Short mmCIF file of C-alpha atoms in Angstrom, two decimals:
data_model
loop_
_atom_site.label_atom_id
_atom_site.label_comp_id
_atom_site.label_asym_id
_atom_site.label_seq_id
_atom_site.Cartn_x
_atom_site.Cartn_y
_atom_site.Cartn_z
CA UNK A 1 -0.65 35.50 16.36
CA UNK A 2 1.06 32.02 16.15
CA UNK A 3 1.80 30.95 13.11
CA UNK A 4 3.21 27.10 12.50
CA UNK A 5 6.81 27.07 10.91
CA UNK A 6 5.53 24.79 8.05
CA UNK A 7 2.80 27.67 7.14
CA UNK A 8 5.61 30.36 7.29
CA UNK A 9 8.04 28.75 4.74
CA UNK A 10 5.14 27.86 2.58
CA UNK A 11 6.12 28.20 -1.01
CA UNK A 12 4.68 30.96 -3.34
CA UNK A 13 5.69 29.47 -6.58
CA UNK A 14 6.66 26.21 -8.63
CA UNK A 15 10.24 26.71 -8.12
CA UNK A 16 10.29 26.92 -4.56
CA UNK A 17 8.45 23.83 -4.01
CA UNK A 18 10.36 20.71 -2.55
CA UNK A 19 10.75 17.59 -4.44
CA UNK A 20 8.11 16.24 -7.31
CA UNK A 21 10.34 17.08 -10.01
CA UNK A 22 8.60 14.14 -11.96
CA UNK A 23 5.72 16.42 -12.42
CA UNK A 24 7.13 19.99 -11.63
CA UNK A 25 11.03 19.92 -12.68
CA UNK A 26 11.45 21.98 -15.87
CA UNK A 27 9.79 19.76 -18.50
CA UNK A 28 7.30 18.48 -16.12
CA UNK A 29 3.74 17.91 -17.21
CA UNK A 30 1.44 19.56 -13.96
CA UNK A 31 4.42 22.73 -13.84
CA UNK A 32 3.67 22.87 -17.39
CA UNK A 33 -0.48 22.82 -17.11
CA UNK A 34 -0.29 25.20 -14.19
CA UNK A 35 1.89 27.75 -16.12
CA UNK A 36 -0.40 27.85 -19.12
CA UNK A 37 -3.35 29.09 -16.60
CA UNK A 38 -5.92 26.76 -18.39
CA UNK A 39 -5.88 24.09 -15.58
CA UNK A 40 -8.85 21.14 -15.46
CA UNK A 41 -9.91 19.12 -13.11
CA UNK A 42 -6.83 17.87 -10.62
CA UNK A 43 -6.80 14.96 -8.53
CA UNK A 44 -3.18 14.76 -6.34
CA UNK A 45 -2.59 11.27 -4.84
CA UNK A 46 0.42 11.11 -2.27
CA UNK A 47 1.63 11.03 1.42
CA UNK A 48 1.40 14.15 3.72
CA UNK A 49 3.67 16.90 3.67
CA UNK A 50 4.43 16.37 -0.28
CA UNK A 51 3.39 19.42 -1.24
CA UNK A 52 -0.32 18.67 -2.55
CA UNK A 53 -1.58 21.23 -0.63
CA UNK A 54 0.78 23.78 -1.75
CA UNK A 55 0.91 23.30 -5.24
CA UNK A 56 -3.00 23.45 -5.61
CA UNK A 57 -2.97 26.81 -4.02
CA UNK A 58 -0.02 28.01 -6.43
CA UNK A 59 -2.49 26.72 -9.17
CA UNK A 60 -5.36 28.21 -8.00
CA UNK A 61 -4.08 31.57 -7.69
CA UNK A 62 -2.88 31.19 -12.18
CA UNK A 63 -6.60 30.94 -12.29
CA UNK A 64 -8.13 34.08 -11.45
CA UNK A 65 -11.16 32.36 -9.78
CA UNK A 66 -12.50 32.82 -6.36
CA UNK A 67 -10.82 29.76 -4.37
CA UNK A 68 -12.32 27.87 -1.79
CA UNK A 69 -10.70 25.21 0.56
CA UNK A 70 -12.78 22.09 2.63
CA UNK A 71 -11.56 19.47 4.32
CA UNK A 72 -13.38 16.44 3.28
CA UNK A 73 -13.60 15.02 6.86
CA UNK A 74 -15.65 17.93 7.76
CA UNK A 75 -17.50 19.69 5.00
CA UNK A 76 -20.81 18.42 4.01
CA UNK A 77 -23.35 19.09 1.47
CA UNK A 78 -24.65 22.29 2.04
CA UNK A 79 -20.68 23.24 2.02
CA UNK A 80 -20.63 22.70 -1.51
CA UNK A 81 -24.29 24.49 -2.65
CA UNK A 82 -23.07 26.98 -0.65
CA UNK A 83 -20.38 27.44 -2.67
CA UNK A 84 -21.56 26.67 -6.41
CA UNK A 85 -24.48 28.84 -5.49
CA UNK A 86 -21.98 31.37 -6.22
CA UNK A 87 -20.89 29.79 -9.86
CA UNK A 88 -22.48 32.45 -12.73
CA UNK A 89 -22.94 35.23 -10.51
CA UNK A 90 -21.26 38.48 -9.97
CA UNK A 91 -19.51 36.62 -7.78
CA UNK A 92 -18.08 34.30 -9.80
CA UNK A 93 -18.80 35.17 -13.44
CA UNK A 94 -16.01 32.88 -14.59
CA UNK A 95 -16.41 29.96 -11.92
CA UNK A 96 -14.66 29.13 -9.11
CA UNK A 97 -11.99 26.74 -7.78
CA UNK A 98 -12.32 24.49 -5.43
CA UNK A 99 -9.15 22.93 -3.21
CA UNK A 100 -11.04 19.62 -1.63
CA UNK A 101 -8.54 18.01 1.03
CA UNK A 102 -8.85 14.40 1.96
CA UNK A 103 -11.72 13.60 -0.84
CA UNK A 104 -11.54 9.99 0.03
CA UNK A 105 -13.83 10.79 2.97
CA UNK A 106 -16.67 12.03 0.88
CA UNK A 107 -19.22 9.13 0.21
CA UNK A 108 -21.05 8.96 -2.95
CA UNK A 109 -23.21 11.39 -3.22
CA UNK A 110 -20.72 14.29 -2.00
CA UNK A 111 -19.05 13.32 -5.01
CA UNK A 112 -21.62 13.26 -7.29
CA UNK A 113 -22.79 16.85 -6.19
CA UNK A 114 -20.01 18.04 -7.96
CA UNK A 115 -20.16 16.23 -11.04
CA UNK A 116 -22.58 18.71 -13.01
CA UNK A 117 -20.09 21.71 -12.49
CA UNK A 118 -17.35 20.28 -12.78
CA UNK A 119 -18.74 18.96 -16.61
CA UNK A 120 -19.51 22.73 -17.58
CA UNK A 121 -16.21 24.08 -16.46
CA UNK A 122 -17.82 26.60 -13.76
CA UNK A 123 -15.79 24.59 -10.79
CA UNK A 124 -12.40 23.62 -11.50
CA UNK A 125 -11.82 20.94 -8.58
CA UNK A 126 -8.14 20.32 -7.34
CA UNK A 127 -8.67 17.36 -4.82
CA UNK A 128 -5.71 15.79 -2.40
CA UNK A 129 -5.74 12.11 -0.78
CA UNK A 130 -3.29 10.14 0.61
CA UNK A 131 -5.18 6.88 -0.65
CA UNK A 132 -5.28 5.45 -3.37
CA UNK A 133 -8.34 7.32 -5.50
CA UNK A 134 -8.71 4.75 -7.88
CA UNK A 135 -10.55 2.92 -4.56
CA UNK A 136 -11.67 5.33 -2.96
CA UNK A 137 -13.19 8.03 -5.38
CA UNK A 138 -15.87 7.30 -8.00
CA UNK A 139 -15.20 6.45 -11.58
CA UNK A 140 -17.12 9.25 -12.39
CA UNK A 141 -15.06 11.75 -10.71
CA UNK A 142 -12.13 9.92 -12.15
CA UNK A 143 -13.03 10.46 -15.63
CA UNK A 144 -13.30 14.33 -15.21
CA UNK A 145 -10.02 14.59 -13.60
CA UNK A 146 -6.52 13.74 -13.81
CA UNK A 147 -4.46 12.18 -11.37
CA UNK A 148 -0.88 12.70 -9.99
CA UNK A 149 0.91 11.39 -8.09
CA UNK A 150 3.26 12.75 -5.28
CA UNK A 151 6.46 11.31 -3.93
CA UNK A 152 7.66 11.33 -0.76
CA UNK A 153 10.54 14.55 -1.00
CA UNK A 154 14.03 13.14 -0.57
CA UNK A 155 16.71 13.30 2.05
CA UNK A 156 18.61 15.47 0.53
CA UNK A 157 15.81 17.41 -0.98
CA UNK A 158 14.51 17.93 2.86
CA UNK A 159 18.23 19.52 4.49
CA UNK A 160 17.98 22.90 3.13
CA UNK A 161 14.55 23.24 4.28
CA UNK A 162 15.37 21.93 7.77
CA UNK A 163 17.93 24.52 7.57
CA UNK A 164 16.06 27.14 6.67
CA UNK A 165 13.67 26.65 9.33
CA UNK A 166 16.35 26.71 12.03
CA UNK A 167 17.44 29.54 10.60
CA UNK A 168 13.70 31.23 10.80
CA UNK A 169 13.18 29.69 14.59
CA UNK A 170 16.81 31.34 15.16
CA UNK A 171 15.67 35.31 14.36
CA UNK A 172 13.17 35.02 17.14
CA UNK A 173 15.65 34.71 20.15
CA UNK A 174 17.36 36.93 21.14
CA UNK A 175 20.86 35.12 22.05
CA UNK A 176 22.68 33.15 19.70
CA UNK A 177 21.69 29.71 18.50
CA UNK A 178 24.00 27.11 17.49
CA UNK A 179 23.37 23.53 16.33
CA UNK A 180 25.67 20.36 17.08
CA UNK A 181 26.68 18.73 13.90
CA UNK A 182 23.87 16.08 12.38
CA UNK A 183 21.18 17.94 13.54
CA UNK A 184 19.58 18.55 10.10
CA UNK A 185 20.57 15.72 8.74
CA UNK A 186 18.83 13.43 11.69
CA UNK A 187 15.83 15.65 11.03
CA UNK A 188 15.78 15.04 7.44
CA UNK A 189 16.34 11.48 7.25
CA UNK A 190 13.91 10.66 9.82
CA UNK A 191 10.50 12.53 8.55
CA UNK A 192 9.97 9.69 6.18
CA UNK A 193 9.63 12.60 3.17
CA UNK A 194 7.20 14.44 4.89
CA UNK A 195 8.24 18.34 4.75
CA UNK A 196 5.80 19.25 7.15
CA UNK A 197 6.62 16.58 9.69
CA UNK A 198 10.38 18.02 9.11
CA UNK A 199 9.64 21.28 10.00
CA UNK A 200 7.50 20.40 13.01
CA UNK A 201 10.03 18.85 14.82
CA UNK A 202 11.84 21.76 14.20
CA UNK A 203 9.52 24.14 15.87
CA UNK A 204 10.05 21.07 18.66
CA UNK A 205 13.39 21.55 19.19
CA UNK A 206 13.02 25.08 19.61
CA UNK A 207 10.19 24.88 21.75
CA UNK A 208 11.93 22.36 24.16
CA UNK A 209 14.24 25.74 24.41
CA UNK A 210 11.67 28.20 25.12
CA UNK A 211 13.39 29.28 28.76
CA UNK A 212 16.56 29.16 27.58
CA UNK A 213 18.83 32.44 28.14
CA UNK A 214 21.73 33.34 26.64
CA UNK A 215 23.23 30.74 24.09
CA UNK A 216 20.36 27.70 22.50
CA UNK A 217 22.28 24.71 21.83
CA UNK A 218 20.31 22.02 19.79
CA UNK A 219 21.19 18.80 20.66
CA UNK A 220 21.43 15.85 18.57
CA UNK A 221 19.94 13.70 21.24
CA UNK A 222 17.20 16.17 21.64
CA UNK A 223 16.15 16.07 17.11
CA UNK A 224 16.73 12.17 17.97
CA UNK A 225 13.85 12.27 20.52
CA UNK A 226 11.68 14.86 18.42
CA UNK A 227 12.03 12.72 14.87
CA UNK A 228 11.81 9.50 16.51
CA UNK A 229 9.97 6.61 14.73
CA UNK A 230 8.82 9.05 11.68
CA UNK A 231 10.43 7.65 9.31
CA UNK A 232 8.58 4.52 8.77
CA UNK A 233 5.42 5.57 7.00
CA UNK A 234 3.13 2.76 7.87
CA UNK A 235 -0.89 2.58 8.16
CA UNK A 236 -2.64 -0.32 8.61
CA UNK A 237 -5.45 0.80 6.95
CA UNK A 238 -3.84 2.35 4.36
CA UNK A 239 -1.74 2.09 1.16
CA UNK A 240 1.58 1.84 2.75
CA UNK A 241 0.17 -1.33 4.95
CA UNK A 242 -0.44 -3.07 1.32
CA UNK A 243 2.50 -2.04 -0.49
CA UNK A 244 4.43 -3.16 2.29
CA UNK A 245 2.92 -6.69 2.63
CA UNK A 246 3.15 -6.68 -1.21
CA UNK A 247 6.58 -5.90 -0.78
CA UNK A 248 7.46 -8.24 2.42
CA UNK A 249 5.33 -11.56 -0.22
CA UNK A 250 7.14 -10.49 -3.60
CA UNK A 251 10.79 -9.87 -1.71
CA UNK A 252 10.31 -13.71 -0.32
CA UNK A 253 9.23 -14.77 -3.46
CA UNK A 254 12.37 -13.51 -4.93
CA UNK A 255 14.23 -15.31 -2.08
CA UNK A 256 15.99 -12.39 -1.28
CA UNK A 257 16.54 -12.62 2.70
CA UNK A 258 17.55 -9.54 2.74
CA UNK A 259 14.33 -7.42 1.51
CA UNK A 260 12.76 -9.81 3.14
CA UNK A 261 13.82 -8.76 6.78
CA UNK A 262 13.47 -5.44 5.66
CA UNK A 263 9.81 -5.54 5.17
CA UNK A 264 9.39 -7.44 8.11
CA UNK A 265 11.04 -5.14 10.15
CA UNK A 266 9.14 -1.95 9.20
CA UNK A 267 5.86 -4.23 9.96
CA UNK A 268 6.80 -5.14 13.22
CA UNK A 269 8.43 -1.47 13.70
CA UNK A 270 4.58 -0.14 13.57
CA UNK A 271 3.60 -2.79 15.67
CA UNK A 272 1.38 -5.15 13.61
CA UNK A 273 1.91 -8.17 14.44
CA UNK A 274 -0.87 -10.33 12.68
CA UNK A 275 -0.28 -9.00 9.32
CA UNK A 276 3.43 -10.91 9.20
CA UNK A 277 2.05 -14.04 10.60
CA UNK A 278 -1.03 -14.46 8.28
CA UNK A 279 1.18 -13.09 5.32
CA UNK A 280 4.19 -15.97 6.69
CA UNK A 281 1.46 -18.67 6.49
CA UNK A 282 -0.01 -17.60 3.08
CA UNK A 283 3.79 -17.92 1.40
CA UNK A 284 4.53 -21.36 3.22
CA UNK A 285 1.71 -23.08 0.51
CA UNK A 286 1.82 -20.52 -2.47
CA UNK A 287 5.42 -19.95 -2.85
CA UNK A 288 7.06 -22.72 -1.41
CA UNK A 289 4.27 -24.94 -1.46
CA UNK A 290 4.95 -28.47 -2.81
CA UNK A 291 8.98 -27.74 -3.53
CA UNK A 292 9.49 -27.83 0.56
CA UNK A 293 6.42 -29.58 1.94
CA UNK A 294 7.14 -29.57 5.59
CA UNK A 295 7.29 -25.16 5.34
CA UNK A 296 3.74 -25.01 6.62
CA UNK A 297 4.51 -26.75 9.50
CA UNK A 298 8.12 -24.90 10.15
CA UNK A 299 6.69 -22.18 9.80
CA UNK A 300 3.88 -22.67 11.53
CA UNK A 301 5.86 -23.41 14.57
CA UNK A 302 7.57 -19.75 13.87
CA UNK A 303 4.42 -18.40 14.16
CA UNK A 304 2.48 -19.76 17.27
CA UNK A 305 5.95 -18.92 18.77
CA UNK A 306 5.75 -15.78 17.80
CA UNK A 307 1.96 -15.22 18.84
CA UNK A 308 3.13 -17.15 22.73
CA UNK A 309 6.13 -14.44 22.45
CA UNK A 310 4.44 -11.28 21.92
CA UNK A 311 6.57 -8.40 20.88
CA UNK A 312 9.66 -7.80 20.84
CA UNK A 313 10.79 -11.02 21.52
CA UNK A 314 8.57 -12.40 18.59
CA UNK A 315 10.89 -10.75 15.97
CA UNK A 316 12.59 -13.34 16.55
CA UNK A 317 10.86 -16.97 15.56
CA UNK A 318 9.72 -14.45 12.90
CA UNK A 319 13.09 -13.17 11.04
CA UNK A 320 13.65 -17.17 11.38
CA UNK A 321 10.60 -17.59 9.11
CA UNK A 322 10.96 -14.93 7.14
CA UNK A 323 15.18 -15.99 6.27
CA UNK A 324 14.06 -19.73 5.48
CA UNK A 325 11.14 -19.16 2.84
CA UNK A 326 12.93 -16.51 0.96
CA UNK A 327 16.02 -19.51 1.23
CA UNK A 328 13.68 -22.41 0.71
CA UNK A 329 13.44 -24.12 -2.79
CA UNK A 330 10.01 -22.39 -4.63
CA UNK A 331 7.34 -23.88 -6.68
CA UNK A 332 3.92 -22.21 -7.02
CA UNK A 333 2.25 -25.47 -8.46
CA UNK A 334 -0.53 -25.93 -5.26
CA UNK A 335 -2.33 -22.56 -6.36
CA UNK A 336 -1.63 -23.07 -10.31
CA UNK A 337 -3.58 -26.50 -9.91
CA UNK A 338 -6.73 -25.10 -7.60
CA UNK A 339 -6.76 -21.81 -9.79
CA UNK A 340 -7.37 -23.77 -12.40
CA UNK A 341 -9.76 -26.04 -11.10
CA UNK A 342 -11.65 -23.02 -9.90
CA UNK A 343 -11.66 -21.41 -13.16
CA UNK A 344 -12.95 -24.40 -14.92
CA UNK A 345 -15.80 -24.50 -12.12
CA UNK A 346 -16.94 -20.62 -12.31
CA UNK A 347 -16.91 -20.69 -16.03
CA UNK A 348 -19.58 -23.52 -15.73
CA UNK A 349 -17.44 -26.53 -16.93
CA UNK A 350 -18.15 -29.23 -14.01
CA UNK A 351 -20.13 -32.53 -14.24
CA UNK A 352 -21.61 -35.12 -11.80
CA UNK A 353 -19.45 -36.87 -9.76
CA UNK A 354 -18.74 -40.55 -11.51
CA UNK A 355 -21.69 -43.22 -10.47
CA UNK A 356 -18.26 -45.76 -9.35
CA UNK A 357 -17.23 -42.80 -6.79
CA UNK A 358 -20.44 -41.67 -5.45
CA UNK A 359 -21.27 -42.72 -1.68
CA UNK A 360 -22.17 -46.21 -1.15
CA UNK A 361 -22.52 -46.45 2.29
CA UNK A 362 -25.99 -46.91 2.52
CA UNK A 363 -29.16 -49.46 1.95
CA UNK A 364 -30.12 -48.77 -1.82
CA UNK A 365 -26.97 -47.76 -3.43
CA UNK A 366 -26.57 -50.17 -4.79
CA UNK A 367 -29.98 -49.89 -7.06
CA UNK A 368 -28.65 -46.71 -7.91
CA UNK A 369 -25.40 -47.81 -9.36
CA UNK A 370 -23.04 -45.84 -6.41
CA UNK A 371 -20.06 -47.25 -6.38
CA UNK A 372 -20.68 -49.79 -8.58
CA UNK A 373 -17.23 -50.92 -10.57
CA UNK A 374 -14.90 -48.82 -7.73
CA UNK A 375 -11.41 -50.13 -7.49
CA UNK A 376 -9.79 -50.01 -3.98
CA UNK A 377 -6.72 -48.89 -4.86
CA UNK A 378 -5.08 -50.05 -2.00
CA UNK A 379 -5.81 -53.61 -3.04
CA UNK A 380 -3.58 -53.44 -5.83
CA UNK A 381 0.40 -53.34 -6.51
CA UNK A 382 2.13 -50.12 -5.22
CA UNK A 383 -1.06 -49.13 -4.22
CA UNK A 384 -2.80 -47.90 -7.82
CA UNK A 385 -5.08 -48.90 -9.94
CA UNK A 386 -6.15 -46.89 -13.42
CA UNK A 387 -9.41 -45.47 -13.11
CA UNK A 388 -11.51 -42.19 -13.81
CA UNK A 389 -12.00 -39.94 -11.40
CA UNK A 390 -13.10 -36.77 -12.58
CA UNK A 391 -16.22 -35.75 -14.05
CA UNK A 392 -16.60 -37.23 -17.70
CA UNK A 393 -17.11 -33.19 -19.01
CA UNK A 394 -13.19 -33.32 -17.67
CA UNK A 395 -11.75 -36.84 -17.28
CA UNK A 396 -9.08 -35.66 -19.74
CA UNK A 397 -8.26 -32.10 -17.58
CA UNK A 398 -5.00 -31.96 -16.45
CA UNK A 399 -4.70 -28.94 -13.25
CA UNK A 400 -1.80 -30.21 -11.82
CA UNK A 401 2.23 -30.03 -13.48
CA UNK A 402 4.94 -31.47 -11.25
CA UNK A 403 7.29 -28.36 -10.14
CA UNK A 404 10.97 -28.33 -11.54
CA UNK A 405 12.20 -28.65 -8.05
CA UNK A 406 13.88 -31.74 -6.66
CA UNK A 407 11.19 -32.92 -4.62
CA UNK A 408 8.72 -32.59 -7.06
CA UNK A 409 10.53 -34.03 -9.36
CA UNK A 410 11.65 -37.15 -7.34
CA UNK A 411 7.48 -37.17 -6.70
CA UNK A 412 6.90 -37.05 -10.67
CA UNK A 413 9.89 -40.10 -11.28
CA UNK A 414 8.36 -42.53 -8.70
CA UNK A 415 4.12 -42.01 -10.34
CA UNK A 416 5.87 -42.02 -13.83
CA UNK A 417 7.53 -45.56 -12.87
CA UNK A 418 4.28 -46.47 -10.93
CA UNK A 419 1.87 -45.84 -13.46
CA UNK A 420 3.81 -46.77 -16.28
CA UNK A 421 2.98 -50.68 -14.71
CA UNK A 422 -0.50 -49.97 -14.28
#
């Protein structure tokens, strides 16, 4: 019976597993919980391949329980009576453990069927996702568990596992197999941490020499094609699409052009194309903002390019806007002002607009006192004229402060001057 390469070389013990020495190197908190037997409630949060899978199973089996494995995307609710029907019986004097894979896919009330059992101890859950589970599973949940988090396994951490499955794949022919020098290493670099998606291209390579006779020779052009494009862990749905972006906004704001391109590229790499542009646009005004005033329309430009362009060609106009916000001057003083104003608005502190600036372009206004006492300010020197124009609850707010940049500053020096003769 076929069995995949990944499942073979599973590990049976802590030691064995790859990576996550954070949590399972000698002095590591979850090696240290699992080794003591008396394991609670475990939530692992982390990419595929990491080992989540694996070390729940290694956990399970300290337990002594009867251990039982769904897949969140499938199981349902009578999957999970069906198995606490068992909790307090023969069958399960003790309780039972349950390995729940993908939780995030479970709505509410999944969840909550496991709540009671899990308070009393009779069902020790150990759940995996690959999002984030403080958005996608309850709070309740979350309080009876606790979380950790997987890494994606290293480089180096990866090489002796591709090379032990090539040596595995190897005892099954019957000729000899040789390798051409960066084979494993091409492999391991390019899974993007992901163990599993190591091995698999593995079992790839092999497989591409199933009719072979005599001598296998694997090809580093051949692990190139199998590992292509792995690397780059990227979902635009999930948590890598938002770190990234977070990234790709934070490395501009830094005005490093570097990290900058960086990010970009491993966007445009998976293909999204919209997420740069809107992301482009949204720096323009909050981190350049009022310190470079003409970026919205530079970049602007960058980005309808970009949009006419299509990809690959649009990496282009797009590195270009990328490179001159993280060089442009910065001043986040546009958002600081309208946060502020907002603030003062949801927290209730508003007024009516002043009688002098209300509309008075109508029969009766004047009864009403609208506009009554306005000053034109373009009928005066330099065009201003002191006046109040916010509400009288917060004539004496101040949301706006002039950047430290040079063109704010020159801005600042000329309404100084200018309203210092008013």
């Amino acid at each position: 019976m076929y069995q995949p390469l990944a499942d073979r070389l599973r590990p049976n013990s802590i030691d064995e597993v790859v990576g996550q020495r954070h949590i399972l190197g000698e002095q590591g908190v979850l090696r240290r919980i699992i080794q003591g037997g008396n394991i609670p409630n475990l939530i692992f949060y982390g990419p595929s391949g990491t080992g989540k899978t694996t070390v729940a199973e290694i956990a399970a089996a300290q337990m002594h329980r009867p251990f039982h494995r769904l897949n969140a995307t499938t199981a349902s609710l009578a999957d999970i009576k069906a198995i606490t029907a068992d909790v307090g019986t023969l069958l399960a004097p003790e309780g039972v453990v349950l390995y729940l894979d993908e939780i995030q896919y479970f709505n509410k009330k999944q969840q909550q069927s496991l709540l009671e059992f899990m308070e009393t101890g009779k069902l020790t859950l150990i759940a995996a996702t690959t999002e984030n589970p403080y958005f996608y599973i309850y709070n309740a949940v979350l309080s009876r568990a606790t979380v950790f988090a997987f890494q994606p396994v290293s480089p180096e951490e990866v090489l002796p596992v591709v090379l032990r499955g090539i040596r595995e794949m190897s005892q099954d022919r019957q000729g000899r197999v040789r390798w051409e020098e960066g084979v494993a290493e091409h492999i391991a670099r390019s899974c993007g941490g992901d163990v599993r998606k190591a091995l698999n291209a593995v079992e790839a390579l092999f497989a591409a020499h199933a009719m072979d006779r005599g001598e296998t020779v694997l090809t580093l052009a051949e692990a190139q094609v199998v590992a292509q494009r792995s690397a780059n862990r990227y979902d635009r749905d999930g948590d890598s699409h938002y770190d990234i972006l977070s990234a790709f906004q934070k490395s501009v704001r830094g005005s490093d052009p570097d990290a900058a391109v960086h990010y970009l590229a491993r966007l445009l790499e998976a293909g999204d194309l919209i997420s740069p542009c809107r992301r482009l646009m949204v720096m323009a005004s909050e981190d350049v903002g009022l310190a470079y005033p003409q970026a919205v329309a530079v970049v602007k430009a960058c980005v309808d390019s970009a949009n006419m362009l299509g990809l690959p060609e649009a990496r282009i106009p797009l590195a270009q806007a990328a490179i001159f916000l993280a060089t442009a001057p910065k001043s986040n003083s546009a958002i600081l002002a309208v946060e502020g104003a907002l603030a003062d608005l949801r927290a209730g502190r508003t007024g009516e607009v002043p009688p002098h600036l209300r509309d008075a372009h109508y029969e009766g206004a004047a009864q009403l006192g609208h506009g009554t006492g306005y000053q034109y300010a373009h009928g005066y020197p330099n065009h201003y004229v002191k006046q109040q124009y916010l509400p009288d609850a917060l004539k004496n707010q101040t949301y706006y402060t002039y950047g430290e940049n040079k063109t704010e500053q020159a801005a600042k020096q000329y309404w100084d001057r200018i309203k210092g003769e008013g």
